[in-house]
Short mmCIF file of C-alpha atoms and ligand atoms in Angstrom, two decimals:
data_model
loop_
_atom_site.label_atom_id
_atom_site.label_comp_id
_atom_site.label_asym_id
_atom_site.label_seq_id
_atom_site.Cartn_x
_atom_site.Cartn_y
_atom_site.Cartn_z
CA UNK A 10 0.00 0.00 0.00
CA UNK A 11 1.37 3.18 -0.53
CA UNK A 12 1.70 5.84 2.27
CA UNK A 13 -1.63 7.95 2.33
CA UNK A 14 -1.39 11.81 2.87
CA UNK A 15 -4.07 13.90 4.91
CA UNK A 16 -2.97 17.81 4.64
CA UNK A 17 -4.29 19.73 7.58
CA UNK A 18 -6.37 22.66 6.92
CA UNK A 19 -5.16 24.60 10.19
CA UNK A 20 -2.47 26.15 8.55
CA UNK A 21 -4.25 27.16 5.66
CA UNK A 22 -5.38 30.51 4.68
CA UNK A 23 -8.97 30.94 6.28
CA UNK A 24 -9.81 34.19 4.16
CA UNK A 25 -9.04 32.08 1.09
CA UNK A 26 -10.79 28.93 1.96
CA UNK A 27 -12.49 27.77 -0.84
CA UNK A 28 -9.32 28.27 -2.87
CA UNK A 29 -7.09 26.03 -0.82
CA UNK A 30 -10.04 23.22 -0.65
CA UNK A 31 -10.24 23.69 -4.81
CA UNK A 32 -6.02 22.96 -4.28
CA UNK A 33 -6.53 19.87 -1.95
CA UNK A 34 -9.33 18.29 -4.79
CA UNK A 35 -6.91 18.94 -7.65
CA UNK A 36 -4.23 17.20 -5.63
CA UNK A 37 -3.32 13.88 -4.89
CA UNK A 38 -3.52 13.98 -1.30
CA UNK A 39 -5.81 11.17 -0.08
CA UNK A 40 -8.30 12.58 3.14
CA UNK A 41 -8.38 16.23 4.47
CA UNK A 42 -7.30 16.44 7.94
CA UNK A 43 -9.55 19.19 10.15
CA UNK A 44 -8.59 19.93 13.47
CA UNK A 45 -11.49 20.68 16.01
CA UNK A 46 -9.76 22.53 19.46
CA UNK A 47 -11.82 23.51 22.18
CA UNK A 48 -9.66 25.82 24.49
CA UNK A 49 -10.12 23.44 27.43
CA UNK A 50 -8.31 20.24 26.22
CA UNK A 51 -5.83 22.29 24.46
CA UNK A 52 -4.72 25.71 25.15
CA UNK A 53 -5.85 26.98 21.52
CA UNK A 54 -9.28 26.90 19.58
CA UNK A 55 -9.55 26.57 16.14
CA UNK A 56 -13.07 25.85 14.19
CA UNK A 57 -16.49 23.70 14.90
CA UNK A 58 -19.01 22.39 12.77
CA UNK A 59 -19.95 25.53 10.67
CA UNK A 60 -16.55 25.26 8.73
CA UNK A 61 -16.74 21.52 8.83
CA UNK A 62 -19.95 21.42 7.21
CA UNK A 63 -18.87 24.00 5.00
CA UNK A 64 -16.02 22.58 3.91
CA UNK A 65 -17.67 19.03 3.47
CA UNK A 66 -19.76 20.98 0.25
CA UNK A 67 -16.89 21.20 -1.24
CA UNK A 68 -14.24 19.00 -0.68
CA UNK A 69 -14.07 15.94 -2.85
CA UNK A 70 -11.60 14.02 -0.54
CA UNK A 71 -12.69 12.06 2.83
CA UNK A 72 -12.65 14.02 5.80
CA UNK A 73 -10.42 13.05 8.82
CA UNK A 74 -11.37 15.07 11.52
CA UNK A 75 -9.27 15.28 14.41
CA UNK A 76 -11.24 16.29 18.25
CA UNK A 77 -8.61 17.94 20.25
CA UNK A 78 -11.83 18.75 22.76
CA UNK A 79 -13.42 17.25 26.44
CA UNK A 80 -16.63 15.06 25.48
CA UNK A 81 -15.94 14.25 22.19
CA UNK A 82 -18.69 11.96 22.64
CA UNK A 83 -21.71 14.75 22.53
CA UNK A 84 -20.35 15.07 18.92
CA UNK A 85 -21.46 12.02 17.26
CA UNK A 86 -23.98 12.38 15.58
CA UNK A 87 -23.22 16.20 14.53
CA UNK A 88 -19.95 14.67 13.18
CA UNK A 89 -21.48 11.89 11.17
CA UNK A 90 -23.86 14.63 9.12
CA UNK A 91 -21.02 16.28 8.19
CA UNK A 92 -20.46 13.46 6.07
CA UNK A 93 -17.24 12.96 7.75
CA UNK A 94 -15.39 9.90 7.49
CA UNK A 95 -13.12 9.62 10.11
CA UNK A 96 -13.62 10.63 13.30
CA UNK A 97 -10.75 10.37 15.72
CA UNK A 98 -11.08 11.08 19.33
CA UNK A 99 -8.10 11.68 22.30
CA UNK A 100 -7.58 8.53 24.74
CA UNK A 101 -6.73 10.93 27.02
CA UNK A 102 -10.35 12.74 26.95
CA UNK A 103 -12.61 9.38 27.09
CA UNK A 104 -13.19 7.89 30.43
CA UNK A 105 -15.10 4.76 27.82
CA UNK A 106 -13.23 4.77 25.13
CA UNK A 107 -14.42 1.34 23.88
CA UNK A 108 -18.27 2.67 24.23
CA UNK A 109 -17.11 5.64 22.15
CA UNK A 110 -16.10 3.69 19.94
CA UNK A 111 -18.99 1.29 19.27
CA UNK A 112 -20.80 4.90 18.75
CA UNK A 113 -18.78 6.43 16.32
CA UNK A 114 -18.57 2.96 14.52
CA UNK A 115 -22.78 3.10 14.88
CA UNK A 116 -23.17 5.87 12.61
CA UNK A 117 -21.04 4.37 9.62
CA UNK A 118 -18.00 6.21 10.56
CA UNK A 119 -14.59 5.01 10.90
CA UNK A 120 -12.95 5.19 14.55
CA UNK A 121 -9.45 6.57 15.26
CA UNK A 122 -7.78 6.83 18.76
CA UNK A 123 -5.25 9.82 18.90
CA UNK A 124 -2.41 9.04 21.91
CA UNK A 125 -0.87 12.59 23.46
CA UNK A 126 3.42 12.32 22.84
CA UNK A 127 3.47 11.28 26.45
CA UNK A 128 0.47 8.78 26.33
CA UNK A 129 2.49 5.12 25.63
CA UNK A 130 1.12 3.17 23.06
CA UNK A 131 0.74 0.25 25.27
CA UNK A 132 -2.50 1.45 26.77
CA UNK A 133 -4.49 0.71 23.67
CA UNK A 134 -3.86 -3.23 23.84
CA UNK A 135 -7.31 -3.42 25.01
CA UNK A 136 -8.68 -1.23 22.28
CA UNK A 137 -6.66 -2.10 19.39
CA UNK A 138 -8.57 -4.48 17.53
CA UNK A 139 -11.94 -2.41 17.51
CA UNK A 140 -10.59 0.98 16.24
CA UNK A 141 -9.66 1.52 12.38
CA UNK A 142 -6.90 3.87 13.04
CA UNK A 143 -4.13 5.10 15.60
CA UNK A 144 -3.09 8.41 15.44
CA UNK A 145 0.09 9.42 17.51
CA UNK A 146 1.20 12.79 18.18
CA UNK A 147 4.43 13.91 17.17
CA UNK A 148 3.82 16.96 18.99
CA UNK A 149 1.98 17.94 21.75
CA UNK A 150 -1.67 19.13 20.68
CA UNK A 151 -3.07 22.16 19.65
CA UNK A 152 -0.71 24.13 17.16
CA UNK A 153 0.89 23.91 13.47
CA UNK A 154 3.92 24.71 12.98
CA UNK A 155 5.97 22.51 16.07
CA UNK A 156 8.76 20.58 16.35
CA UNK A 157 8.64 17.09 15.93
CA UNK A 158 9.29 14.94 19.06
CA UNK A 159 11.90 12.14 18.39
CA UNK A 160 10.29 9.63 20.63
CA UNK A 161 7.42 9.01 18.21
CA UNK A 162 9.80 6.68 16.07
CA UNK A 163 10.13 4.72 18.87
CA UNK A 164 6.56 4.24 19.38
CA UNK A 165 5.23 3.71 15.63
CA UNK A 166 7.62 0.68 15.95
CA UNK A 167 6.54 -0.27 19.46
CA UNK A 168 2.02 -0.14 17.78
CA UNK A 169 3.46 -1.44 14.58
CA UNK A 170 4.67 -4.76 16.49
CA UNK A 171 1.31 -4.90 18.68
CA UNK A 172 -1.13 -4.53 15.50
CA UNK A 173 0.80 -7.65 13.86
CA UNK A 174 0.78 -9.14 17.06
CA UNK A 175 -3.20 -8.87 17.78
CA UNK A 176 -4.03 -9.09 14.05
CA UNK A 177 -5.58 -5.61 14.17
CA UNK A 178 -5.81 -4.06 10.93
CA UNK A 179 -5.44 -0.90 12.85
CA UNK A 180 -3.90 1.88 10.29
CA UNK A 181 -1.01 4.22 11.73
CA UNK A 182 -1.45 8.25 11.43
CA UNK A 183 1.37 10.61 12.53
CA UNK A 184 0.81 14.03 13.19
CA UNK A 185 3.13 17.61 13.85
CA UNK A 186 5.68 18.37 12.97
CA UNK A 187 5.95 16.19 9.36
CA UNK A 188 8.35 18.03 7.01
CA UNK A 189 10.76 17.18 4.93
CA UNK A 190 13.42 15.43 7.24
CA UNK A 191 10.87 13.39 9.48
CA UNK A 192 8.47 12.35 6.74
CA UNK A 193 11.02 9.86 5.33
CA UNK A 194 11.85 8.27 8.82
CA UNK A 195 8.31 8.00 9.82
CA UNK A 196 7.60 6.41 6.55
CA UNK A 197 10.52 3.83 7.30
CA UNK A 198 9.33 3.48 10.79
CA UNK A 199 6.02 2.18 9.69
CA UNK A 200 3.85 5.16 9.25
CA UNK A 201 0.28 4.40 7.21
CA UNK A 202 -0.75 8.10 7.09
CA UNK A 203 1.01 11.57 7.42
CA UNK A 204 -0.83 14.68 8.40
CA UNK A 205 1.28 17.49 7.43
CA UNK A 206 -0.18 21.06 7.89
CA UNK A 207 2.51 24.11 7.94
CA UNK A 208 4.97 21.83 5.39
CA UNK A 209 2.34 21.88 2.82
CA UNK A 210 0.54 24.87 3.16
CA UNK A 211 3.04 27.34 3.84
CA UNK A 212 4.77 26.38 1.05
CA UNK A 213 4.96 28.15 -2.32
CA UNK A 214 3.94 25.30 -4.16
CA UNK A 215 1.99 23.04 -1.84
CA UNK A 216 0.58 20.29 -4.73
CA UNK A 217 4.61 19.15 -5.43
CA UNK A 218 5.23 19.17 -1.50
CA UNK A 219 1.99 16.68 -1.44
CA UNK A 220 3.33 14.79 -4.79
CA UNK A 221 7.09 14.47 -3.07
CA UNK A 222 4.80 12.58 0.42
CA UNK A 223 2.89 10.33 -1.61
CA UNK A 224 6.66 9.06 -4.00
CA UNK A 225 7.92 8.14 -0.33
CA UNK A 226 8.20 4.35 -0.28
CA UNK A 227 7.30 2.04 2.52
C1 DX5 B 16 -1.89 20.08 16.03
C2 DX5 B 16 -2.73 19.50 14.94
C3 DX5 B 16 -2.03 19.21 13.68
C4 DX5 B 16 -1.36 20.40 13.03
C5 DX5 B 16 -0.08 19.88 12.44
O1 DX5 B 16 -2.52 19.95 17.23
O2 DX5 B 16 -3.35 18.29 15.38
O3 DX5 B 16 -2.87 18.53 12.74
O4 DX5 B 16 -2.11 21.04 12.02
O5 DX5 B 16 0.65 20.93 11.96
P1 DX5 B 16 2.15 20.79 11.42
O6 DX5 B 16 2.11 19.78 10.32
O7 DX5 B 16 2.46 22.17 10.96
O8 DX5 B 16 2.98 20.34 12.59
ZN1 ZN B 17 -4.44 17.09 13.86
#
């Protein structure tokens, strides 16, 4: 398979939104990544539903949407009429993750479990066959633009061995901090998915920089 590429939207211009989604259709990234921050689970906030459903119009590529917020799970259902197909919810803000789960997984959507940098992977040995995706932080939560925390090589190897192990089919997203130098090493580490944000949208020519992720070999 090759290595799937969800550009995030947060560091995207938000006065010229329309024209960066018409970029993302015309390229060959494979989801949209949209980060949802509520100011209480992370010191930042970012957008809610009226850009998600806005964006959902228009964007031709599957939505990954990423809940950096406290109850995720009063968001269900307002997630799944987005038309959203990922939604992918903190460990560290679900006191039942596994019910969570079943609930996302209720309304057709896929379930992802996002693990904070210092949040070990082996808490999710419990959890790993029932979700569709992992998603480990390679920075701590709530801003583009950080630097990437070496550790997280360490633990895509450490949830690469206990998805073969359990016979999940469990897909591996990294996210912050995935640039140029990192992307290759988390690709080689076992990476399924890369969210990249600042990388591709700051840059002046943001469909090559999302060309150059998806040529990186497994
Ligand atoms: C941070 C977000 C990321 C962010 C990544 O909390 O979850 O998705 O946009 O930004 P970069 O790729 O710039 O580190
Ligand atoms: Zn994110």
């Amino acid at each position: 398979m090759s290595i799937l590429v969800s550009p995030s939207l947060l560091s995207a211009d938000f006065l010229e939104l329309g024209r960066e989604i018409e970029m993302i259709n015309k390229s060959e990234a494979d989801w949209l990544h949209l980060d949802v921050m509520d100011g209480v689970f992370v010191p930042n906030i970012s957008f809610g539903f009226p850009v998600l459903e806005a964006v959902s119009k228009v964007c031709t590529k599957p939505l990954d949407v990423h809940f950096m917020i406290v109850h995720p799970e009063h968001y269900i259902q307002q997630t799944a009429k987005t038309g959203a197909m990922m939604m992918s919810v903190h460990y560290e803000t679900c006191i039942h993750l596994h019910r969570v789960i079943q609930e996302i997984h209720a309304t057709g959507m896929k379930a992802g479990v996002t693990l904070n940098p210092s949040t070990p992977v082996s808490v999710l040995e419990d959890i790993i066959r029932d979700v569709d995706m992992v998603m480990l932080m390679s920075v701590n939560p709530g801003f583009g633009g950080q630097k990437f925390i070496e550790n997280t090589i360490r633990k895509i190897e450490c949830l690469r061995r206990m998805i073969a192990k359990s016979g999940s089919k469990a897909l591996i997203e990294v996210d912050g901090g995935v640039q140029e130098e990192t992307a290759p090493r988390l690709v080689q580490a076992g990476t399924d998915i890369l969210v990249s944000g600042s990388y591709i949208f700051k840059s002046a020519d943001p469909l090559a920089i999302i060309r150059h992720l998806k040529e990186l070999k497994k």
